[in-house]
mmCIF file of C-alpha atoms in Angstrom:
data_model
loop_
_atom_site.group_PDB
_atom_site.id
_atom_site.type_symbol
_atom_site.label_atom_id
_atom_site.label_comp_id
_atom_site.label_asym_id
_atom_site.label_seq_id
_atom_site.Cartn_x
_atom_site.Cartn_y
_atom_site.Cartn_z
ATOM 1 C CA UNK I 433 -41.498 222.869 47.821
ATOM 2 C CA UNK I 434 -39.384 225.569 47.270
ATOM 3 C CA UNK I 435 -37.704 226.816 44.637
ATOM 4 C CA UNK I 436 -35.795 225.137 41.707
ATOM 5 C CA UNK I 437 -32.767 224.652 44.624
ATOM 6 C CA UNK I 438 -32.840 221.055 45.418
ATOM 7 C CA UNK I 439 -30.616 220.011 48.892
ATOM 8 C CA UNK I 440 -30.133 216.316 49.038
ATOM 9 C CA UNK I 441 -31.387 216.282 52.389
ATOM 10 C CA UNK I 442 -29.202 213.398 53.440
ATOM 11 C CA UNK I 443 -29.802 212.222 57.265
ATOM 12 C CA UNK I 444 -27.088 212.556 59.277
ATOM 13 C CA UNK I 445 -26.580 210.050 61.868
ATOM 14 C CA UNK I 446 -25.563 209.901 65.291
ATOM 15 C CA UNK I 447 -22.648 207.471 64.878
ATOM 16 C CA UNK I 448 -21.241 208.968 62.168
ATOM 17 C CA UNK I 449 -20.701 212.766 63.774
ATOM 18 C CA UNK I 450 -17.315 212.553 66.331
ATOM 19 C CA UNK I 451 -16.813 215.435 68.914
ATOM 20 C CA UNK I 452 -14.462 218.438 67.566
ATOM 21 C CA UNK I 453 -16.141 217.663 64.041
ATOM 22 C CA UNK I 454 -16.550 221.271 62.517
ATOM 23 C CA UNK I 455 -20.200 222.094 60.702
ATOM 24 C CA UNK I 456 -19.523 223.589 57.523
ATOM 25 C CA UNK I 457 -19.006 227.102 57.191
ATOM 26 C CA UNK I 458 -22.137 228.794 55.382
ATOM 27 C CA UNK I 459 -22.047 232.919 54.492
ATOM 28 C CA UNK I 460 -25.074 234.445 53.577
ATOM 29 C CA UNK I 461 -25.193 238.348 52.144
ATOM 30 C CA UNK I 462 -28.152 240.173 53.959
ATOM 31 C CA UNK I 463 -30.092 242.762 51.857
ATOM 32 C CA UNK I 464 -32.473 245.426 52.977
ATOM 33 C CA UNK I 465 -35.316 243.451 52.222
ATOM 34 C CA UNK I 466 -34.194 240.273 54.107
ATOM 35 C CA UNK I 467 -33.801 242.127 56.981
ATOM 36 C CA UNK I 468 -37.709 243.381 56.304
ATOM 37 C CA UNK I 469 -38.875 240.337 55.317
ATOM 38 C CA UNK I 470 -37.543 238.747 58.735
ATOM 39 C CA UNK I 471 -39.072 241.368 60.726
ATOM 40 C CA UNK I 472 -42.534 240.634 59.218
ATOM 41 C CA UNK I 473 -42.398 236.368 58.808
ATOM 42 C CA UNK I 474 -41.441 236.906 62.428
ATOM 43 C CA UNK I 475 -44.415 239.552 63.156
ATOM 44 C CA UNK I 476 -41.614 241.674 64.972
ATOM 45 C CA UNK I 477 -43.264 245.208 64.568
ATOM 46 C CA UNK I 478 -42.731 246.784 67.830
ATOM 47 C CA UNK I 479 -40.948 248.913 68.277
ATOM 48 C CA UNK I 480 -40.348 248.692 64.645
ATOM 49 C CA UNK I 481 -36.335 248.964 64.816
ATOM 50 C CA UNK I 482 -36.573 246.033 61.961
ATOM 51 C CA UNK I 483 -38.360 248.348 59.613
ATOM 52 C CA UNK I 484 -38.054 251.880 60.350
ATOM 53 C CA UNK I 485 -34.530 253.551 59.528
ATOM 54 C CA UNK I 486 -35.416 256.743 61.683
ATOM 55 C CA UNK I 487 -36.662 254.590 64.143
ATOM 56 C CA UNK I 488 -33.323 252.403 64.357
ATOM 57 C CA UNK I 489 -31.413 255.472 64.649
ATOM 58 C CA UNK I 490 -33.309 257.153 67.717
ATOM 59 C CA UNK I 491 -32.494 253.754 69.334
ATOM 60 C CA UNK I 492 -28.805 254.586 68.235
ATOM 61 C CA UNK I 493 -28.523 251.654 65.942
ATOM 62 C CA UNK I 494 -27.197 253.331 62.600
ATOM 63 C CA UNK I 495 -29.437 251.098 60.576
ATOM 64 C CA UNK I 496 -32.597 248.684 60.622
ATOM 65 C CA UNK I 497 -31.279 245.561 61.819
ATOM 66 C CA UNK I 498 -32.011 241.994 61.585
ATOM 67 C CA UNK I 499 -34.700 240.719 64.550
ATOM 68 C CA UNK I 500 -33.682 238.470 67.459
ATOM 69 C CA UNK I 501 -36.315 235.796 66.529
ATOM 70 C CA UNK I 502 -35.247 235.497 62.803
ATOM 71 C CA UNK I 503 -31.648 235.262 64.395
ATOM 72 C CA UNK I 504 -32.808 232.333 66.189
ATOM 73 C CA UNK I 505 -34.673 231.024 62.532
ATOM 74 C CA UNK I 506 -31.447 231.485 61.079
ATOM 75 C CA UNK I 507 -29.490 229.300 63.639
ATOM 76 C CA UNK I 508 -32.006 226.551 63.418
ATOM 77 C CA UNK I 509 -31.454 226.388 59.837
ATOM 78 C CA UNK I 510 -27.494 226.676 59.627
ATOM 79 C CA UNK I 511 -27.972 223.675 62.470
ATOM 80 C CA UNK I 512 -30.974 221.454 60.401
ATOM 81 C CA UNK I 513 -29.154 221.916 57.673
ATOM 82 C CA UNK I 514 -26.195 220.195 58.619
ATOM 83 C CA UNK I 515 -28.162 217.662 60.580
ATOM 84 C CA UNK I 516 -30.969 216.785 58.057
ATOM 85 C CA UNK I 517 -34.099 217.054 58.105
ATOM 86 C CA UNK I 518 -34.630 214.217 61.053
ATOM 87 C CA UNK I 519 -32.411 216.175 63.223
ATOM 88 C CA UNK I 520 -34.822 217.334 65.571
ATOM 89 C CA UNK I 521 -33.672 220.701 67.849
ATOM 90 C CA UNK I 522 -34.146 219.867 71.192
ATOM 91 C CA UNK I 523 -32.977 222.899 72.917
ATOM 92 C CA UNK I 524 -30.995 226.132 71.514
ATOM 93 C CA UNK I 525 -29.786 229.459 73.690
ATOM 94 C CA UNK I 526 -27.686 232.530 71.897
ATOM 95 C CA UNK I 527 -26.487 235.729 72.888
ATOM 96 C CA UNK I 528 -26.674 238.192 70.594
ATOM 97 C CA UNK I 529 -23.819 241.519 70.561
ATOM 98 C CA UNK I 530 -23.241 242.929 67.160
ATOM 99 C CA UNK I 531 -26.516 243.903 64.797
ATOM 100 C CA UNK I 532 -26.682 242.127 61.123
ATOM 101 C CA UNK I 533 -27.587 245.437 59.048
ATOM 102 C CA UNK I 534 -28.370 245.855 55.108
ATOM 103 C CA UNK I 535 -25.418 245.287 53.421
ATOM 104 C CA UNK I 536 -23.280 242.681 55.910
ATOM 105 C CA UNK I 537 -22.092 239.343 55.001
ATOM 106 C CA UNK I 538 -23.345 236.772 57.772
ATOM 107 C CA UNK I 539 -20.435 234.106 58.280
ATOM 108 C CA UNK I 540 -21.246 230.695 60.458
ATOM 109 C CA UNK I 541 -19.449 228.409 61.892
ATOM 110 C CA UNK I 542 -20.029 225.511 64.371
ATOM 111 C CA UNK I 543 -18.534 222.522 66.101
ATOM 112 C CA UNK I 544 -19.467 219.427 68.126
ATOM 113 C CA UNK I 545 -18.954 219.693 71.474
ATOM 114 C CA UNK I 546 -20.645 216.179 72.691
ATOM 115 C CA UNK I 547 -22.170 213.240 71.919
ATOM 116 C CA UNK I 548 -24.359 211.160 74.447
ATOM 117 C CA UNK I 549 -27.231 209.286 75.250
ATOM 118 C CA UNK I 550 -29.847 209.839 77.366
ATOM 119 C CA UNK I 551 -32.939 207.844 77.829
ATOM 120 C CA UNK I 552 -33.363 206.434 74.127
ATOM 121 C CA UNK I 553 -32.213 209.976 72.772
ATOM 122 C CA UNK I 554 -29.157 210.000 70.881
ATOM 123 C CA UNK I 555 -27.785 213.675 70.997
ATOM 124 C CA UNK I 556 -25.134 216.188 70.383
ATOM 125 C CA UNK I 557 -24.424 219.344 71.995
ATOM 126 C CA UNK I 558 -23.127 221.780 68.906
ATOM 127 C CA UNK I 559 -21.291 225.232 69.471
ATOM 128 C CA UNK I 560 -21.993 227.522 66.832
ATOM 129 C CA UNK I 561 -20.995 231.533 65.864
ATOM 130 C CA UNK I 562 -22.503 233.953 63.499
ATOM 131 C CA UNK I 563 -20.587 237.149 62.989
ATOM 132 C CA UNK I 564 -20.569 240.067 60.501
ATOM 133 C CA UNK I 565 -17.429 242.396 59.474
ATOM 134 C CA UNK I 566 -18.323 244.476 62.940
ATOM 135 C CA UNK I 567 -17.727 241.372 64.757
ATOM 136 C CA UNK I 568 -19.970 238.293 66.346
ATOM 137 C CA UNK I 569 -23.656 238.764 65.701
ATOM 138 C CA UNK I 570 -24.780 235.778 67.855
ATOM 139 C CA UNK I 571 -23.074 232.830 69.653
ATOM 140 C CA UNK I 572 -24.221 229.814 71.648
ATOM 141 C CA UNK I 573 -24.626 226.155 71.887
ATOM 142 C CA UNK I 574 -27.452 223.897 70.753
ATOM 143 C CA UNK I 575 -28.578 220.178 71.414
ATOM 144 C CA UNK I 576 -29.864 217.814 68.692
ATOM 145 C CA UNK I 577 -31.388 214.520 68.771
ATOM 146 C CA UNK I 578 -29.928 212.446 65.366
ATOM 147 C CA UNK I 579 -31.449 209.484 64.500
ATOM 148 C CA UNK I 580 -29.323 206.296 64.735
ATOM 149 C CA UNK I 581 -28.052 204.390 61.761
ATOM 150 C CA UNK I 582 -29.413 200.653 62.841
ATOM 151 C CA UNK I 583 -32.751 201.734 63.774
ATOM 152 C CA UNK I 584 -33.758 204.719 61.629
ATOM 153 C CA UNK I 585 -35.468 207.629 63.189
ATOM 154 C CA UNK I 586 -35.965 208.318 67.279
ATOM 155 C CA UNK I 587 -38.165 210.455 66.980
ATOM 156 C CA UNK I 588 -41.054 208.678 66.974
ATOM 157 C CA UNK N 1107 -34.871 258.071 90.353
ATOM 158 C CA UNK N 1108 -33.329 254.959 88.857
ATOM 159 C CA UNK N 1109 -33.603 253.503 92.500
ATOM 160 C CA UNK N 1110 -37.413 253.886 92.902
ATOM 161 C CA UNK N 1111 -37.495 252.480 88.890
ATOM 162 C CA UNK N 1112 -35.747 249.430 90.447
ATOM 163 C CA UNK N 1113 -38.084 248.995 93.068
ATOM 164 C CA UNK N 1114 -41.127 248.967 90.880
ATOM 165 C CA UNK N 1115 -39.656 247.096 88.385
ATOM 166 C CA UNK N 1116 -38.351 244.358 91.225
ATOM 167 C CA UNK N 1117 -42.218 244.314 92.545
ATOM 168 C CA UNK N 1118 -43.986 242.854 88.807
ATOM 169 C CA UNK N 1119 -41.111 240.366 88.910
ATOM 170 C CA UNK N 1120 -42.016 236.845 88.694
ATOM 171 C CA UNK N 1121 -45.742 238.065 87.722
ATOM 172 C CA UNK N 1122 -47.484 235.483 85.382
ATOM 173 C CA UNK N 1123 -49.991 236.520 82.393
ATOM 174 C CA UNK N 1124 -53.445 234.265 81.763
ATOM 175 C CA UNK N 1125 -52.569 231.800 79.300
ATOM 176 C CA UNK N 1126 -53.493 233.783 76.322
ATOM 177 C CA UNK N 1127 -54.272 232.466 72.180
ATOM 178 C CA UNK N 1128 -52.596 233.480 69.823
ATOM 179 C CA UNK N 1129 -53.551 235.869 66.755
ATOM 180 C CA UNK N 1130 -53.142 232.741 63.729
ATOM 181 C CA UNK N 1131 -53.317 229.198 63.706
ATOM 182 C CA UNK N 1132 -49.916 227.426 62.601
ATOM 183 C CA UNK N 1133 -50.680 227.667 58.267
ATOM 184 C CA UNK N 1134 -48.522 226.738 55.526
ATOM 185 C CA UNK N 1135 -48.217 230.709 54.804
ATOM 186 C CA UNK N 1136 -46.555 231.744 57.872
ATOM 187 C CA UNK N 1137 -44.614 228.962 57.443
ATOM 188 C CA UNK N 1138 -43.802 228.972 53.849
ATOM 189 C CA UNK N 1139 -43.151 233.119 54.385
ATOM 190 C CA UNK N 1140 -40.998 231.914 57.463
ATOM 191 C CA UNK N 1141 -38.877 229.701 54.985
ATOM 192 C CA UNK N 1142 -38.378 231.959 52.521
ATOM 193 C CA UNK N 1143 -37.129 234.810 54.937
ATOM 194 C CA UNK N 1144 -34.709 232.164 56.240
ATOM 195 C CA UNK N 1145 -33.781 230.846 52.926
ATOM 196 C CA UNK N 1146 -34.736 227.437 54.867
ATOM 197 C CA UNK N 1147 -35.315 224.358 52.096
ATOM 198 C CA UNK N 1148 -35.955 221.415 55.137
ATOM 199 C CA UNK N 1149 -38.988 219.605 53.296
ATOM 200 C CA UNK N 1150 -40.912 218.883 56.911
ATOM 201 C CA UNK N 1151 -42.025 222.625 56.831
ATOM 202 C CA UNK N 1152 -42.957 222.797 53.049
ATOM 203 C CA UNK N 1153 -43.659 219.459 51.373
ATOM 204 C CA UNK N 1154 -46.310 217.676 52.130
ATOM 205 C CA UNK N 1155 -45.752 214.411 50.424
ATOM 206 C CA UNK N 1156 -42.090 214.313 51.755
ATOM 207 C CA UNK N 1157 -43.060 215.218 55.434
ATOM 208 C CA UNK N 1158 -45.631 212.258 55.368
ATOM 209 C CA UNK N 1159 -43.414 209.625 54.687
ATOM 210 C CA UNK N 1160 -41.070 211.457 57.153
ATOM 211 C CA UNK N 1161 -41.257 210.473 61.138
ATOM 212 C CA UNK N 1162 -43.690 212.930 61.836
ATOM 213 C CA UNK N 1163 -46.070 211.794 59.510
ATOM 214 C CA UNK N 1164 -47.239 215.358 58.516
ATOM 215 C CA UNK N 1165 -45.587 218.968 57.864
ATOM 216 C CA UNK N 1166 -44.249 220.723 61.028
ATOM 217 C CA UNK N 1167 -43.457 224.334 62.076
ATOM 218 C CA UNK N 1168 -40.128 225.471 62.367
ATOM 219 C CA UNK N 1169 -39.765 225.164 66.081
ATOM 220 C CA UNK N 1170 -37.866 228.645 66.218
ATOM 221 C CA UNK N 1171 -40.440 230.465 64.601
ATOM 222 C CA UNK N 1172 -43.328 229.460 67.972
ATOM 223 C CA UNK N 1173 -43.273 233.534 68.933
ATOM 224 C CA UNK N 1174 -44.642 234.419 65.561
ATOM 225 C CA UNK N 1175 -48.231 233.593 65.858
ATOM 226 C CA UNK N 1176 -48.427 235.191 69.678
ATOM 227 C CA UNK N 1177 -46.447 238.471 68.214
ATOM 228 C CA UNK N 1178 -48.702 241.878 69.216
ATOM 229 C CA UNK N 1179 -50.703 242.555 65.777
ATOM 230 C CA UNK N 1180 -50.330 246.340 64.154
ATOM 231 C CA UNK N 1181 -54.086 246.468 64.427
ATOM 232 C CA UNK N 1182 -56.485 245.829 65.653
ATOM 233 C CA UNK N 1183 -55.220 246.468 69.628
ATOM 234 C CA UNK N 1184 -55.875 243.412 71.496
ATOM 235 C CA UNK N 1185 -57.713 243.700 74.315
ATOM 236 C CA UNK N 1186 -55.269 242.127 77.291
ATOM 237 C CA UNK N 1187 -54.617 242.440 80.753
ATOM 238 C CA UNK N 1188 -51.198 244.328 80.788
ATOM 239 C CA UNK N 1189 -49.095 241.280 81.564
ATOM 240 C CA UNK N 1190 -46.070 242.075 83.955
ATOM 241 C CA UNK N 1191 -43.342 242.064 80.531
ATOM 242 C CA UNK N 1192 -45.511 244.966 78.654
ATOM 243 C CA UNK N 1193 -45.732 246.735 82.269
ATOM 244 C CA UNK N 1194 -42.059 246.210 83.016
ATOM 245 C CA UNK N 1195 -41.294 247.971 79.637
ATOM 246 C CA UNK N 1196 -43.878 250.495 80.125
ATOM 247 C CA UNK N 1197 -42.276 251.757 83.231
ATOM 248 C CA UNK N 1198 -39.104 251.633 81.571
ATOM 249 C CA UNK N 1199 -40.078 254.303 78.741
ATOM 250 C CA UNK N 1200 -41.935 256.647 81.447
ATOM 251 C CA UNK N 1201 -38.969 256.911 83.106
ATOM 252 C CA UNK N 1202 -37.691 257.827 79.558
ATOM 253 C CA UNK N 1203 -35.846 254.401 79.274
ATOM 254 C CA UNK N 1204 -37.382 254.024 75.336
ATOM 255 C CA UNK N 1205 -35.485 251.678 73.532
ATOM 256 C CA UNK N 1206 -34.974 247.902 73.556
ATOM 257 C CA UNK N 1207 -32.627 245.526 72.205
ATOM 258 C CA UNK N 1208 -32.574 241.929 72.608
ATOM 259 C CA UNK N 1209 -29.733 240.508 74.248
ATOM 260 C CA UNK N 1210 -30.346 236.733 74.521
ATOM 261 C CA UNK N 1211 -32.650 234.013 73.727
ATOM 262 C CA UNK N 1212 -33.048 230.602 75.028
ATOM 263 C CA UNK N 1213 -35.627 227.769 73.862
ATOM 264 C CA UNK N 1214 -36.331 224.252 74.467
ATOM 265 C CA UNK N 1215 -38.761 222.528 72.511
ATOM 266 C CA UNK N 1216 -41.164 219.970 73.712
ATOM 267 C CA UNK N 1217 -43.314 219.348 71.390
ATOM 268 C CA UNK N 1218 -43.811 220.259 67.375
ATOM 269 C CA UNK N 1219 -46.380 222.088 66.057
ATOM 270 C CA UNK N 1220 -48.486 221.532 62.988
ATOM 271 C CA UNK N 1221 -50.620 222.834 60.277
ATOM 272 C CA UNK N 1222 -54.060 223.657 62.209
ATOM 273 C CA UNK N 1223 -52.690 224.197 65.811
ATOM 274 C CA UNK N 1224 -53.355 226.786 67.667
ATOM 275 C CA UNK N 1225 -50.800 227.989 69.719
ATOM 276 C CA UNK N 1226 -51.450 228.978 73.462
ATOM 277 C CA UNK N 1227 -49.079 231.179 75.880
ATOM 278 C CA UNK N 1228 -48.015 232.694 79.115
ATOM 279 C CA UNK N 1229 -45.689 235.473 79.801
ATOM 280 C CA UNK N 1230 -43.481 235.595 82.937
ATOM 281 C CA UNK N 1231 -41.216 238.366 84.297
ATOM 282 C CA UNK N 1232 -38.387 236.107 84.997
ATOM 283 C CA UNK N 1233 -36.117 238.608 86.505
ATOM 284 C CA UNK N 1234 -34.546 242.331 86.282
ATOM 285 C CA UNK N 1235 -31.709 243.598 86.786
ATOM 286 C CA UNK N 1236 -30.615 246.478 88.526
ATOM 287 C CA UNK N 1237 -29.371 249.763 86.414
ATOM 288 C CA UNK N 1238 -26.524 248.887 84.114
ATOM 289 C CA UNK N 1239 -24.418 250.883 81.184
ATOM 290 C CA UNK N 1240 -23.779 249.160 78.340
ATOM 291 C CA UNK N 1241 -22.388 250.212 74.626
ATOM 292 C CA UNK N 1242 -25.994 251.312 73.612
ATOM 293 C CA UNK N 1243 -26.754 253.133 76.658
ATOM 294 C CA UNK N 1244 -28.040 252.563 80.300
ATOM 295 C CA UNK N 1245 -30.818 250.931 81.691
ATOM 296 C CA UNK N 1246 -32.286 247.095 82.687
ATOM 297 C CA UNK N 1247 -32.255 243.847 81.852
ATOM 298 C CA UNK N 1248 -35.847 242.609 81.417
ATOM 299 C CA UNK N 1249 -35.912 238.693 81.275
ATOM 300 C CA UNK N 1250 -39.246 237.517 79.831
ATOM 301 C CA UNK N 1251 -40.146 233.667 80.408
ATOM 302 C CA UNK N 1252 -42.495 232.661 77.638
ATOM 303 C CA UNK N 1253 -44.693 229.081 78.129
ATOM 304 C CA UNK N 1254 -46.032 227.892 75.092
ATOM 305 C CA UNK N 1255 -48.976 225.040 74.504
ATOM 306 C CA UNK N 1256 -51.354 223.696 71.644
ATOM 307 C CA UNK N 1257 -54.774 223.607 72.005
ATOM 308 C CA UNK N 1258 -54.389 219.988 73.161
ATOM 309 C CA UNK N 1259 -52.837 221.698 76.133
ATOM 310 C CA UNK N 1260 -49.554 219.871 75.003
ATOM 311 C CA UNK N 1261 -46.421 221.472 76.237
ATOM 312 C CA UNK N 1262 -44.340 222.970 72.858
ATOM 313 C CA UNK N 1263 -41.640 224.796 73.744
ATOM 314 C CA UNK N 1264 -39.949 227.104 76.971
ATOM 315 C CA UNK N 1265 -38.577 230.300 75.632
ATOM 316 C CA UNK N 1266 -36.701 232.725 77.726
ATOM 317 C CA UNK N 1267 -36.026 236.401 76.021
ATOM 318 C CA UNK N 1268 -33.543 238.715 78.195
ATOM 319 C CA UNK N 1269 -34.074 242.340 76.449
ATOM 320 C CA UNK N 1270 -32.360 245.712 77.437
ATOM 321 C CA UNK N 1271 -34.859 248.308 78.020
ATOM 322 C CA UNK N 1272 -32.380 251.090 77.637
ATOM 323 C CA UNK N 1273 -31.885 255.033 77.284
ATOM 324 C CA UNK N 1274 -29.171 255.586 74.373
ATOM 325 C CA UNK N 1275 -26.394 257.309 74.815
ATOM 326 C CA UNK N 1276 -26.228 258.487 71.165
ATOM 327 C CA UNK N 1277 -29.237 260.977 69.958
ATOM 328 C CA UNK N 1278 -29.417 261.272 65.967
ATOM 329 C CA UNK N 1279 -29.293 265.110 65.088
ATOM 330 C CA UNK N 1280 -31.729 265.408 62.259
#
């Protein structure tokens, strides 16, 4: 468990999400030591542009910035939590342009793109964006399988 | 110069690693350190009593987080055949091409991984392209196809990592 901040992890289910439905916008203010602590639960050490200032700056980056996988951790938690916890991510891609440093704001926003079926999936395709005050951080499209209202879970 | 880089870089491409272990099991530590990096609350990854009565029966990994037990260690230097992604790069900085940056990720995920796995891998050189300037500096677009498994040799996940392997433009004056 953790921490004294309970989410009601509601599910969300597959008929009740419509195309063009926008995720809610989350922000999340990214500290020196998150980017640090990213670099390490991610085991991203070399090079060390994650950790090491003067190493960030020889790769003319003017700070330690956040690491591509933890970018990817954060999308699949902007996207789980939004879907519940029996959203299961199927498949994800991002490109990434603009560095989260110490000190920026991380805004994100998403949208549903399509809902389908295939096989006995049930699935969406989301668009999502993360940007900082620079610009967009990281920006692709994701597919979910949400469990179905009648039935329960598919993901057995 | 950069023309004979291309060529050597074009000649590891579509080289394969041996499927290789990686350096930790899946544990609730990595996982719980994952979480709390991510600010990431989803029970299935920390609570065992909720992710038992959940679908999967037991507590999963967060599927994003499959690179961090196959991640190089700081020490001690495993002992590897240079797979054709590290010698890709390592041509890159001998031709004084030194930093990286990643540009794009991709993942699809097969299969989740629990408490007690072990995770197994392979490392492709999907592609390169040839020299190209960017904002950061110039240099080559390194596309690294990663194949993950458990020690059930159960497909997990497909993970394709496109890097710049770059020379800045901008030198810090200390």
């Amino acid at each position: 468990m953790l921490g004294s901040e309970e989410m009601a992890w509601t599910h969300r289910y597959w008929e009740q999400v419509q195309e063009g439905d926008d995720l809610p916008v989350a922000t999340r203010d990214i500290t020196r030591v998150d980017v640090i602590a990213m670099a390490f639960a991610a085991r991203d050490f070399l090079p060390p542009l994650h950790i090491d200032h003067e190493v960030a700056q020889e790769a003319g980056l003017k700070d330690v910035n956040v690491n591509i996988i933890a970018t990817g951790g954060l999308i699949g938690k902007y996207l789980t939590d939004w879907s519940g916890s029996e959203g299961r991510l199927k498949r994800m891609e991002y490109r990434l342009s603009v560095s989260v440093f110490p000190g920026d704001t991380l805004t994100q926003n998403g949208r549903v793109l399509k809902k389908y079926v295939e096989g006995d999936e049930l699935l969406v395709d989301v668009e999502y964006s993360f940007s900082v005050p620079d610009g967009l951080h990281a920006w692709g499209t994701a597919t979910l399988v949400l469990p179905a209202l009648d039935t329960g879970s598919r993901l057995s | 110069m950069s023309g004979n880089l291309y060529q050597s870089l074009k000649s590891l491409e579509g080289g394969e690693s041996e499927l290789r272990t990686g350096n930790d099991r899946v544990n609730d530590a990595m996982i719980r350190h994952w979480c709390e990096a991510m600010q990431d609350a989803n029970p299935l990854y920390t609570d065992k009593d909720y992710a038992e009565n959940s679908c999967w029966k037991r507590i999963i990994a967060p599927p994003t987080m499959v690179q961090a037990y196959c991640t190089p260690p700081l020490w001690p230097k495993i002992e590897t055949n240079p797979d054709p992604v590290f010698l890709a790069v390592r041509t890159c900085v001998e031709a004084g091409y030194c930093s990286s940056l990643g540009v794009s990720m991709s993942y699809e995920f097969l299969h989740p991984l629990h408490p007690g796995d072990q995770v197994m891998y392979k490392i492709k050189l999907l592609s390169v392209t040839p020299e190209k300037s960017t904002r950061v500096g110039t240099g080559h677009f390194l596309a690294a196809a990663y194949s993950y498994c458990n020690d059930k040799d159960v497909p997990v996940c497909r993970q394709v990592l496109t890097v710049f392997q770059y020379c800045p433009h901008i030198q810090v004056v200390h």
